[in-house]
Amino acid sequence: MVIFGASGDLNKRKLLPALYRLAYERRLPSTFSVIGTSRSQFSDDAFRGAMRQAVKQFLEDSPFDEDLWNSFAQNLHFVAGDLGDSGLYTALQNKLAELGHANVLFYLSIQPSFYGAVVDAIGAAGLGRGGDGRWRRIVIEKPFGHDLDSARALNDRIHRVFPENEVYRIDHYLGKETVQNVLAFRFGNGIFEPVWNRRYVNHVQITAAESIGVEGRGGYYQEAGALRDMIQNHLLQVTATIAMEPSAVYEPDAVRDERAKLLRSIRILTPEEVPLYAVAGQYKGFRQEPGVDPGSMTDTFAAVTFFIENWRWAGVPFYVRTGKKLPKRATEIAIQYNTAPHALFTPDGTTMRPNLLILRIQPEEGISLRFLSKLPGSGMRLRPVSMDFNYGSSFGERSPSAYETLLVDAMTGDATLYTRQDMVEASWRAVQPILDDWSARKFDFPNYEPGTWGPAAADEMLARQGHVWRNT
C-alpha cells in the first residue's frame, strides 16, 4: 500500500491505526508492506517512530501490543519527495521493485487539487500497470471534484491511467456498521420492506450534526462548505442506501446499480425552487476562525428537501441537514410513518404521535422503533414507548472502524461500499442548482448562534409542509 500524504492527519488518525488493528486481528499477510511518501524528510526508522506514536495516540478500543508493533513496523517504509517531481515516482518504482510485491494499492491522502496531477504522474511512470494477473488500484478521498464539471473532468483524467473497476472512491460513512446494516435490516427481514414506501412513510429526516466548529481547518472548509463537504457525498450516499430498490444479488455491481438508479431519480430543483427547498447557514464566530475570510459566504449549515421521483417514493420528502456548532454530535436517520387512519383511542381530539423508526449511525450505533402502548390502569390512555437495539450491548464485541472495513474491501477487490463514477456525477447533479444559486446570492450571515439547531429558515422549510425537525 502506497500512501501519498503519509505525514498528514488522515494517515496518523485513521489509516495507520486501521492497518495496525487489521494486523492485530491477523487479517493482513505477514509480508504486507506500507510505503509512505510526503515532502517530510523521514528515514524509514524515523517514519516508524512517528507512526508508532500516532497509532498509540489514536488507536481506539484496542490494546497496543509492543511485540506486534515491532513486527508490523518492519514493513513500514518511507520515500520522501514532492508530488510534482517525477523523481519521486521513479523512487517509488524502485522501492516497489525492491520489495517485490505483485499487487499495489495507492491511497491519495492529499489535497484534492493534487489528485489529477498525481494520477498523471503515476501513469507516466508506468506505476498504474499491473499485468500478468497483478492489480494496481487507487483509493481516492472525498471531495471528488468541487462541482459537476470538475468531477467529470477528474473522472476522465483518472480513467486514462486506471480503469473504473480499479478506482475506489472512498466514503467512510458507507463503512459504518449501521449504514451497512440498513441493507440487512431492509432486505434480510420480511416485515419492514412491505412498509418501506410512499403508502406508509410520511417523510424521512437525515441529520449529521457536529457540536464542534472547523477546528483549525478554516482554510479548507472555507472553500468547501457544508453542502459540498457532507451532503453531496456522505448524506446522499446514505439517502441512496435508505431508499434504493433491492438488488437481485448481493454483489458489488448489482448493489451499486441500484444506488446509482436512486441517485438519478432525485428531482433536480429549478432555480425558482431552490430558495424553497434549500437553506444555508453560518454560525456566529465562523468568520473569526483562523484562515477564514472576514466576509466569508461559506455555509457551515445546510438543509435540503429532496424528492425522489419513482413509484416507491413519489411525494415523500427526504429532509437532509448537516451543520457545525449544533447542540450535539449525532448522525441519524429518522423514518416517520403515517398516523393511524382513525384516532380510535383519542375521542377528545388529542393528536396521535406517529410511529418512528430511528437508525443511529453515531455516536452510539443502533436502531430504535417508537410505537404507542397503553398506560397501566383504567381507561385507554396511550404513551409512546421504544424498542431499542444497540450494537455494542447486543453483540458484545468491538465493531471494526469504517476504515478497517473499507481498506480490506479495497485490497480484496470488493467495491460494494465504494462510490462509482455515475453515482458521483448523479449526486453532484442533485446539488448543482443549489450551488449555483448560493454562489450568486449574498446571505445575511451569520444567521445562527452556536449551540442551536441552525437558522430559523430550516424550521420554516419543514413547517411549509406541516413537519418539524426531530431535535431530541
Short mmCIF file of C-alpha atoms in Angstrom, two decimals:
data_model
loop_
_atom_site.label_atom_id
_atom_site.label_comp_id
_atom_site.label_asym_id
_atom_site.label_seq_id
_atom_site.Cartn_x
_atom_site.Cartn_y
_atom_site.Cartn_z
CA MET A 1 0.00 0.00 0.00
CA VAL A 2 1.47 3.33 -1.10
CA ILE A 3 0.14 6.27 0.94
CA PHE A 4 0.58 9.71 -0.58
CA GLY A 5 0.46 12.33 2.18
CA ALA A 6 1.73 9.91 4.83
CA SER A 7 2.73 12.67 7.25
CA GLY A 8 -0.80 14.12 7.27
CA ASP A 9 -3.60 13.81 9.81
CA LEU A 10 -5.70 11.25 7.93
CA ASN A 11 -2.87 8.74 7.87
CA LYS A 12 -1.98 9.31 11.51
CA ARG A 13 -5.53 9.30 12.86
CA LYS A 14 -7.25 6.74 10.65
CA LEU A 15 -5.19 4.77 8.13
CA LEU A 16 -2.24 3.53 10.21
CA PRO A 17 -4.40 2.73 13.27
CA ALA A 18 -6.77 0.79 10.99
CA LEU A 19 -3.90 -1.13 9.38
CA TYR A 20 -2.37 -1.89 12.78
CA ARG A 21 -5.72 -3.20 14.03
CA LEU A 22 -6.04 -5.41 10.96
CA ALA A 23 -2.57 -6.79 11.71
CA TYR A 24 -3.62 -7.32 15.34
CA GLU A 25 -6.56 -9.41 14.14
CA ARG A 26 -4.31 -11.33 11.73
CA ARG A 27 -6.22 -10.05 8.73
CA LEU A 28 -3.10 -8.91 6.88
CA PRO A 29 -0.41 -11.21 5.47
CA SER A 30 2.90 -11.01 7.30
CA THR A 31 4.53 -9.66 4.12
CA PHE A 32 2.08 -6.73 3.77
CA SER A 33 4.06 -3.52 3.28
CA VAL A 34 3.31 0.18 3.52
CA ILE A 35 5.28 2.81 1.64
CA GLY A 36 4.59 6.29 2.93
CA THR A 37 5.52 9.35 0.95
CA SER A 38 5.42 13.12 1.53
CA ARG A 39 7.78 16.07 1.47
CA SER A 40 8.91 15.32 5.04
CA GLN A 41 12.47 14.07 5.14
CA PHE A 42 11.95 10.88 7.14
CA SER A 43 14.22 7.89 7.21
CA ASP A 44 12.46 4.52 7.50
CA ASP A 45 13.20 4.41 11.23
CA ALA A 46 12.02 7.99 11.80
CA PHE A 47 8.79 7.25 9.93
CA ARG A 48 8.24 4.13 12.01
CA GLY A 49 8.79 6.11 15.19
CA ALA A 50 6.32 8.82 14.16
CA MET A 51 3.70 6.24 13.17
CA ARG A 52 4.18 4.31 16.43
CA GLN A 53 3.39 7.47 18.38
CA ALA A 54 0.34 8.17 16.16
CA VAL A 55 -1.05 4.63 16.48
CA LYS A 56 -0.65 4.66 20.26
CA GLN A 57 -2.44 8.01 20.43
CA PHE A 58 -5.33 7.34 18.05
CA LEU A 59 -5.93 3.60 18.40
CA GLU A 60 -9.48 3.12 19.71
CA ASP A 61 -10.93 0.18 21.64
CA SER A 62 -7.78 -1.86 21.17
CA PRO A 63 -4.63 -2.64 23.15
CA PHE A 64 -1.24 -1.60 21.84
CA ASP A 65 0.97 -4.68 21.58
CA GLU A 66 4.64 -3.72 21.50
CA ASP A 67 5.80 -7.02 20.02
CA LEU A 68 3.15 -6.89 17.30
CA TRP A 69 4.11 -3.30 16.51
CA ASN A 70 7.77 -4.19 16.14
CA SER A 71 6.84 -6.91 13.67
CA PHE A 72 4.35 -4.70 11.80
CA ALA A 73 6.75 -1.74 11.69
CA GLN A 74 9.44 -3.72 9.87
CA ASN A 75 7.23 -3.46 6.79
CA LEU A 76 6.79 0.32 7.02
CA HIS A 77 8.95 2.26 4.57
CA PHE A 78 9.26 5.88 3.54
CA VAL A 79 10.14 7.63 0.30
CA ALA A 80 10.48 11.42 0.52
CA GLY A 81 9.63 13.65 -2.41
CA ASP A 82 7.46 16.35 -3.89
CA LEU A 83 4.24 15.28 -5.62
CA GLY A 84 5.19 17.28 -8.71
CA ASP A 85 8.68 15.77 -9.01
CA SER A 86 8.99 12.87 -11.45
CA GLY A 87 11.92 11.62 -9.38
CA LEU A 88 9.51 10.69 -6.58
CA TYR A 89 7.68 8.22 -8.83
CA THR A 90 10.94 6.71 -10.05
CA ALA A 91 11.98 6.22 -6.41
CA LEU A 92 8.60 4.61 -5.65
CA GLN A 93 9.01 2.29 -8.60
CA ASN A 94 12.47 1.26 -7.35
CA LYS A 95 11.14 0.68 -3.82
CA LEU A 96 8.26 -1.46 -5.13
CA ALA A 97 10.71 -3.50 -7.21
CA GLU A 98 12.93 -3.92 -4.14
CA LEU A 99 10.03 -5.19 -2.02
CA GLY A 100 8.83 -7.44 -4.83
CA HIS A 101 5.08 -7.12 -4.29
CA ALA A 102 2.81 -8.07 -7.18
CA ASN A 103 -0.26 -6.04 -6.14
CA VAL A 104 -0.28 -2.37 -5.15
CA LEU A 105 -2.96 -0.19 -3.59
CA PHE A 106 -2.34 3.56 -3.99
CA TYR A 107 -4.04 5.81 -1.42
CA LEU A 108 -4.37 9.55 -2.10
CA SER A 109 -4.40 11.14 1.36
CA ILE A 110 -3.58 14.55 -0.10
CA GLN A 111 -5.21 17.84 -1.03
CA PRO A 112 -7.92 17.22 -3.69
CA SER A 113 -6.29 19.77 -6.00
CA PHE A 114 -3.36 17.33 -6.43
CA TYR A 115 -5.43 14.24 -7.37
CA GLY A 116 -5.23 14.72 -11.12
CA ALA A 117 -1.52 15.55 -11.19
CA VAL A 118 -0.57 12.56 -9.01
CA VAL A 119 -2.60 10.16 -11.16
CA ASP A 120 -0.95 11.60 -14.28
CA ALA A 121 2.49 11.06 -12.72
CA ILE A 122 1.64 7.50 -11.68
CA GLY A 123 0.64 6.81 -15.27
CA ALA A 124 3.73 8.47 -16.75
CA ALA A 125 5.99 6.36 -14.53
CA GLY A 126 4.19 3.16 -15.51
CA LEU A 127 3.14 2.52 -11.92
CA GLY A 128 -0.54 2.10 -12.81
CA ARG A 129 0.02 -1.07 -14.85
CA GLY A 130 -0.07 -4.40 -13.05
CA GLY A 131 -0.17 -7.00 -15.82
CA ASP A 132 0.09 -10.80 -15.66
CA GLY A 133 -2.71 -11.20 -13.14
CA ARG A 134 -1.39 -8.42 -10.91
CA TRP A 135 -3.53 -5.46 -9.96
CA ARG A 136 -2.94 -1.78 -9.33
CA ARG A 137 -5.82 0.03 -7.58
CA ILE A 138 -6.25 3.58 -6.38
CA VAL A 139 -8.26 4.87 -3.41
CA ILE A 140 -9.37 8.50 -3.64
CA GLU A 141 -10.68 10.51 -0.70
CA LYS A 142 -13.55 12.97 -0.99
CA PRO A 143 -14.30 15.56 -2.15
CA PHE A 144 -14.27 14.19 -5.68
CA GLY A 145 -14.38 17.44 -7.62
CA HIS A 146 -15.95 20.67 -6.40
CA ASP A 147 -18.89 20.66 -8.83
CA LEU A 148 -20.35 18.53 -11.63
CA ASP A 149 -17.97 19.74 -14.36
CA SER A 150 -14.82 19.28 -12.26
CA ALA A 151 -15.97 15.80 -11.17
CA ARG A 152 -16.42 14.78 -14.80
CA ALA A 153 -13.03 16.20 -15.75
CA LEU A 154 -11.34 14.37 -12.86
CA ASN A 155 -13.04 11.10 -13.82
CA ASP A 156 -11.77 11.44 -17.41
CA ARG A 157 -8.25 12.16 -16.16
CA ILE A 158 -8.18 9.17 -13.80
CA HIS A 159 -9.55 6.77 -16.42
CA ARG A 160 -6.57 7.48 -18.66
CA VAL A 161 -4.46 5.59 -16.09
CA PHE A 162 -6.86 3.39 -14.09
CA PRO A 163 -9.96 1.66 -15.46
CA GLU A 164 -13.15 2.29 -13.48
CA ASN A 165 -13.04 -1.16 -11.84
CA GLU A 166 -9.70 -0.25 -10.22
CA VAL A 167 -10.86 3.16 -8.91
CA TYR A 168 -12.11 3.19 -5.30
CA ARG A 169 -13.72 6.48 -4.27
CA ILE A 170 -13.90 6.16 -0.51
CA ASP A 171 -16.78 7.41 1.63
CA HIS A 172 -16.17 6.37 5.22
CA TYR A 173 -19.87 6.75 6.06
CA LEU A 174 -20.63 3.69 3.93
CA GLY A 175 -18.15 1.71 6.02
CA LYS A 176 -20.05 2.37 9.26
CA GLU A 177 -21.84 -0.67 10.67
CA THR A 178 -25.28 0.96 10.89
CA VAL A 179 -25.20 2.17 7.28
CA GLN A 180 -24.26 -1.33 6.14
CA ASN A 181 -26.92 -2.75 8.43
CA VAL A 182 -29.61 -0.79 6.57
CA LEU A 183 -29.40 -3.36 3.78
CA ALA A 184 -29.59 -6.26 6.22
CA PHE A 185 -32.45 -4.60 8.08
CA ARG A 186 -34.48 -4.00 4.93
CA PHE A 187 -33.73 -7.00 2.78
CA GLY A 188 -32.93 -9.66 5.39
CA ASN A 189 -36.26 -9.32 7.21
CA GLY A 190 -39.77 -9.88 5.93
CA ILE A 191 -41.64 -7.29 8.00
CA PHE A 192 -40.01 -3.96 7.07
CA GLU A 193 -39.75 -3.87 3.29
CA PRO A 194 -43.55 -4.03 2.71
CA VAL A 195 -43.99 -0.75 4.62
CA TRP A 196 -40.89 0.92 3.15
CA ASN A 197 -42.69 3.09 0.60
CA ARG A 198 -44.86 6.14 -0.03
CA ARG A 199 -48.04 4.39 1.11
CA TYR A 200 -46.81 4.14 4.71
CA VAL A 201 -43.86 6.56 5.09
CA ASN A 202 -44.77 10.20 5.71
CA HIS A 203 -41.27 11.65 5.44
CA VAL A 204 -37.61 10.88 6.16
CA GLN A 205 -35.11 13.02 8.09
CA ILE A 206 -31.35 12.51 7.82
CA THR A 207 -29.24 14.56 10.22
CA ALA A 208 -25.46 14.79 10.59
CA ALA A 209 -24.80 17.22 13.43
CA GLU A 210 -21.45 18.28 14.85
CA SER A 211 -21.01 20.18 18.10
CA ILE A 212 -17.55 21.46 17.15
CA GLY A 213 -16.58 24.18 14.70
CA VAL A 214 -13.99 23.98 11.92
CA GLU A 215 -11.22 23.17 14.45
CA GLY A 216 -8.32 24.84 12.66
CA ARG A 217 -9.47 23.72 9.19
CA GLY A 218 -10.93 27.11 8.31
CA GLY A 219 -8.84 27.49 5.17
CA TYR A 220 -10.04 24.20 3.70
CA TYR A 221 -13.60 24.50 4.94
CA GLN A 222 -13.98 28.00 3.52
CA GLU A 223 -13.55 26.52 0.03
CA ALA A 224 -15.92 23.60 0.65
CA GLY A 225 -18.83 24.38 2.96
CA ALA A 226 -21.42 22.05 4.47
CA LEU A 227 -23.31 21.28 1.26
CA ARG A 228 -20.18 20.13 -0.57
CA ASP A 229 -18.41 18.64 2.45
CA MET A 230 -21.27 16.47 3.75
CA ILE A 231 -24.47 16.41 1.71
CA GLN A 232 -23.09 15.90 -1.79
CA ASN A 233 -21.16 12.78 -0.81
CA HIS A 234 -21.85 11.28 2.63
CA LEU A 235 -25.52 12.08 3.13
CA LEU A 236 -26.67 11.49 -0.43
CA GLN A 237 -24.97 8.09 -0.33
CA VAL A 238 -26.81 7.37 2.93
CA THR A 239 -30.04 8.51 1.25
CA ALA A 240 -29.40 6.15 -1.66
CA THR A 241 -28.82 3.25 0.74
CA ILE A 242 -32.04 4.01 2.62
CA ALA A 243 -34.21 4.43 -0.48
CA MET A 244 -32.72 2.09 -3.13
CA GLU A 245 -34.58 -0.84 -4.61
CA PRO A 246 -33.42 -4.35 -3.62
CA SER A 247 -30.73 -5.77 -5.86
CA ALA A 248 -31.20 -9.21 -7.36
CA VAL A 249 -27.98 -10.45 -5.73
CA TYR A 250 -25.61 -9.05 -3.12
CA GLU A 251 -22.73 -8.33 -5.46
CA PRO A 252 -20.81 -5.05 -5.90
CA ASP A 253 -22.14 -4.08 -9.32
CA ALA A 254 -25.72 -5.12 -8.54
CA VAL A 255 -25.86 -3.12 -5.30
CA ARG A 256 -24.17 -0.08 -6.82
CA ASP A 257 -26.50 -0.21 -9.84
CA GLU A 258 -29.47 0.25 -7.50
CA ARG A 259 -27.82 3.07 -5.54
CA ALA A 260 -26.97 4.81 -8.81
CA LYS A 261 -30.56 4.45 -10.07
CA LEU A 262 -31.86 6.01 -6.88
CA LEU A 263 -29.49 9.00 -7.13
CA ARG A 264 -30.55 9.54 -10.75
CA SER A 265 -34.19 9.58 -9.58
CA ILE A 266 -33.70 12.64 -7.34
CA ARG A 267 -35.65 15.56 -8.73
CA ILE A 268 -33.39 18.38 -9.88
CA LEU A 269 -34.54 21.63 -8.32
CA THR A 270 -35.31 24.56 -10.60
CA PRO A 271 -33.80 27.98 -9.80
CA GLU A 272 -37.21 29.07 -8.52
CA GLU A 273 -37.43 26.05 -6.17
CA VAL A 274 -34.01 26.37 -4.58
CA PRO A 275 -34.98 29.11 -2.05
CA LEU A 276 -38.00 26.98 -1.01
CA TYR A 277 -36.16 23.67 -0.57
CA ALA A 278 -32.57 24.58 0.40
CA VAL A 279 -31.34 26.59 3.40
CA ALA A 280 -27.81 27.83 4.05
CA GLY A 281 -26.49 28.81 7.46
CA GLN A 282 -23.32 30.10 9.08
CA TYR A 283 -22.64 30.09 12.80
CA LYS A 284 -21.70 33.22 14.64
CA GLY A 285 -17.92 33.27 15.04
CA PHE A 286 -17.01 31.35 11.87
CA ARG A 287 -15.64 34.48 10.22
CA GLN A 288 -13.25 34.94 13.14
CA GLU A 289 -11.78 31.42 12.75
CA PRO A 290 -8.11 31.24 11.62
CA GLY A 291 -7.79 31.19 7.85
CA VAL A 292 -11.36 32.36 7.21
CA ASP A 293 -12.20 35.47 5.18
CA PRO A 294 -13.95 38.04 7.46
CA GLY A 295 -16.61 38.43 4.77
CA SER A 296 -16.96 34.69 4.01
CA MET A 297 -20.22 33.45 2.47
CA THR A 298 -19.35 29.80 3.25
CA ASP A 299 -22.19 27.66 4.61
CA THR A 300 -21.44 25.86 7.88
CA PHE A 301 -25.03 24.57 7.91
CA ALA A 302 -27.08 23.23 5.02
CA ALA A 303 -30.57 21.75 4.90
CA VAL A 304 -32.18 20.45 1.70
CA THR A 305 -35.50 18.84 0.84
CA PHE A 306 -35.01 16.15 -1.79
CA PHE A 307 -37.80 14.44 -3.71
CA ILE A 308 -37.29 11.03 -5.32
CA GLU A 309 -39.29 10.59 -8.48
CA ASN A 310 -40.04 6.89 -8.68
CA TRP A 311 -43.01 4.66 -7.85
CA ARG A 312 -41.77 3.82 -4.37
CA TRP A 313 -41.12 7.34 -3.08
CA ALA A 314 -43.08 9.83 -5.21
CA GLY A 315 -44.30 12.66 -2.98
CA VAL A 316 -42.30 11.67 0.12
CA PRO A 317 -39.91 14.46 1.21
CA PHE A 318 -36.40 13.49 2.30
CA TYR A 319 -35.09 16.21 4.62
CA VAL A 320 -31.30 16.22 4.82
CA ARG A 321 -29.34 18.57 7.09
CA THR A 322 -25.85 18.95 8.42
CA GLY A 323 -24.06 21.63 10.38
CA LYS A 324 -21.30 22.64 12.73
CA LYS A 325 -21.67 24.15 16.21
CA LEU A 326 -25.01 22.42 16.72
CA PRO A 327 -26.17 21.27 20.20
CA LYS A 328 -24.68 17.78 19.98
CA ARG A 329 -22.76 15.34 17.82
CA ALA A 330 -25.18 12.91 16.25
CA THR A 331 -25.84 11.25 12.91
CA GLU A 332 -29.17 9.51 12.49
CA ILE A 333 -31.90 8.60 10.04
CA ALA A 334 -35.50 9.07 11.22
CA ILE A 335 -38.27 7.46 9.18
CA GLN A 336 -41.66 8.79 10.22
CA TYR A 337 -44.71 6.74 9.32
CA ASN A 338 -48.22 8.00 8.69
CA THR A 339 -50.51 8.17 11.70
CA ALA A 340 -53.28 5.63 12.10
CA PRO A 341 -56.13 6.50 9.70
CA HIS A 342 -58.69 6.66 12.52
CA ALA A 343 -57.99 8.01 16.04
CA LEU A 344 -59.87 5.23 17.86
CA PHE A 345 -58.40 5.99 21.30
CA THR A 346 -58.47 9.80 21.27
CA PRO A 347 -62.11 10.89 21.26
CA ASP A 348 -61.09 14.24 22.74
CA GLY A 349 -59.12 15.03 19.59
CA THR A 350 -55.66 14.60 21.16
CA THR A 351 -53.01 14.30 18.44
CA MET A 352 -51.66 10.79 17.99
CA ARG A 353 -47.87 10.58 17.76
CA PRO A 354 -46.80 8.71 14.64
CA ASN A 355 -44.59 5.61 14.61
CA LEU A 356 -40.94 6.44 14.15
CA LEU A 357 -38.03 4.24 13.09
CA ILE A 358 -34.62 5.69 14.01
CA LEU A 359 -31.31 4.36 12.72
CA ARG A 360 -28.42 5.81 14.74
CA ILE A 361 -25.11 5.98 12.89
CA GLN A 362 -23.06 7.80 15.53
CA PRO A 363 -22.03 8.20 18.26
CA GLU A 364 -23.94 5.14 19.52
CA GLU A 365 -24.81 2.77 16.68
CA GLY A 366 -28.21 1.14 16.87
CA ILE A 367 -31.87 1.09 15.84
CA SER A 368 -34.96 2.26 17.72
CA LEU A 369 -38.65 1.76 16.91
CA ARG A 370 -41.22 4.04 18.55
CA PHE A 371 -44.84 2.94 18.88
CA LEU A 372 -47.81 3.61 21.16
CA SER A 373 -48.69 1.43 24.14
CA LYS A 374 -51.43 1.54 26.76
CA LEU A 375 -50.55 3.04 30.12
CA PRO A 376 -51.26 0.82 33.14
CA GLY A 377 -54.55 1.49 34.92
CA SER A 378 -58.11 2.06 33.96
CA GLY A 379 -59.03 3.79 30.77
CA MET A 380 -57.37 3.58 27.36
CA ARG A 381 -54.55 6.08 27.67
CA LEU A 382 -51.63 5.71 25.28
CA ARG A 383 -47.99 6.70 25.57
CA PRO A 384 -45.04 6.39 23.14
CA VAL A 385 -42.53 3.64 24.02
CA SER A 386 -39.41 2.42 22.24
CA MET A 387 -37.79 -0.88 21.35
CA ASP A 388 -34.04 -0.39 21.13
CA PHE A 389 -31.23 -2.33 19.54
CA ASN A 390 -27.66 -1.30 20.41
CA TYR A 391 -24.69 -2.74 18.54
CA GLY A 392 -22.30 -2.72 21.47
CA SER A 393 -24.56 -4.37 24.05
CA SER A 394 -26.27 -6.79 21.65
CA PHE A 395 -23.18 -8.39 20.16
CA GLY A 396 -20.75 -7.80 23.00
CA GLU A 397 -17.83 -7.32 20.66
CA ARG A 398 -15.96 -4.47 19.08
CA SER A 399 -17.19 -3.18 15.73
CA PRO A 400 -14.45 -2.57 13.17
CA SER A 401 -13.82 1.04 12.24
CA ALA A 402 -15.10 2.23 8.88
CA TYR A 403 -11.54 2.45 7.54
CA GLU A 404 -10.73 -1.12 8.60
CA THR A 405 -13.74 -2.36 6.65
CA LEU A 406 -13.09 -0.24 3.59
CA LEU A 407 -9.34 -0.93 3.38
CA VAL A 408 -9.90 -4.68 3.46
CA ASP A 409 -12.58 -4.33 0.78
CA ALA A 410 -10.21 -2.37 -1.47
CA MET A 411 -7.47 -4.98 -1.01
CA THR A 412 -9.83 -7.86 -1.82
CA GLY A 413 -11.46 -6.07 -4.73
CA ASP A 414 -14.93 -5.70 -3.17
CA ALA A 415 -16.27 -2.33 -4.34
CA THR A 416 -19.78 -2.66 -2.82
CA LEU A 417 -19.23 0.17 -0.33
CA TYR A 418 -17.34 2.41 -2.73
CA THR A 419 -18.78 5.13 -4.95
CA ARG A 420 -18.85 4.60 -8.71
CA GLN A 421 -18.37 7.29 -11.35
CA ASP A 422 -22.05 7.53 -12.29
CA MET A 423 -23.02 7.82 -8.60
CA VAL A 424 -20.60 10.71 -8.07
CA GLU A 425 -21.94 12.57 -11.07
CA ALA A 426 -25.58 11.93 -10.11
CA SER A 427 -25.03 13.33 -6.60
CA TRP A 428 -23.31 16.43 -7.99
CA ARG A 429 -26.19 16.85 -10.42
CA ALA A 430 -28.63 16.87 -7.49
CA VAL A 431 -26.84 19.69 -5.63
CA GLN A 432 -25.55 21.72 -8.58
CA PRO A 433 -28.61 24.04 -8.83
CA ILE A 434 -28.23 24.81 -5.12
CA LEU A 435 -24.53 25.59 -5.51
CA ASP A 436 -25.28 27.85 -8.47
CA ASP A 437 -27.95 29.73 -6.54
CA TRP A 438 -25.90 30.14 -3.37
CA SER A 439 -22.78 31.29 -5.23
CA ALA A 440 -24.77 34.08 -6.86
CA ARG A 441 -26.51 35.22 -3.68
CA LYS A 442 -25.31 37.31 -0.76
CA PHE A 443 -26.59 35.94 2.54
CA ASP A 444 -27.13 37.81 5.76
CA PHE A 445 -24.54 35.72 7.62
CA PRO A 446 -24.06 34.71 10.40
CA ASN A 447 -27.63 33.52 10.92
CA TYR A 448 -27.48 31.09 13.85
CA GLU A 449 -25.93 31.01 17.28
CA PRO A 450 -23.51 28.22 18.28
CA GLY A 451 -25.34 25.56 20.27
CA THR A 452 -28.64 25.97 18.39
CA TRP A 453 -30.14 23.79 15.64
CA GLY A 454 -29.34 26.18 12.81
CA PRO A 455 -31.17 29.09 11.18
CA ALA A 456 -34.90 29.63 11.58
CA ALA A 457 -35.33 29.23 7.82
CA ALA A 458 -34.61 25.50 8.18
CA ASP A 459 -37.58 25.14 10.54
CA GLU A 460 -39.73 27.19 8.18
CA MET A 461 -38.80 24.92 5.26
CA LEU A 462 -40.35 21.95 7.08
CA ALA A 463 -43.24 23.95 8.50
CA ARG A 464 -44.43 24.76 4.98
CA GLN A 465 -45.09 21.03 4.56
CA GLY A 466 -46.51 20.54 8.04
CA HIS A 467 -43.43 18.92 9.53
CA VAL A 468 -40.89 19.69 12.26
CA TRP A 469 -37.28 18.65 12.76
CA ARG A 470 -36.55 15.89 15.24
CA ASN A 471 -34.14 17.68 17.61
CA THR A 472 -34.07 15.34 20.61
#
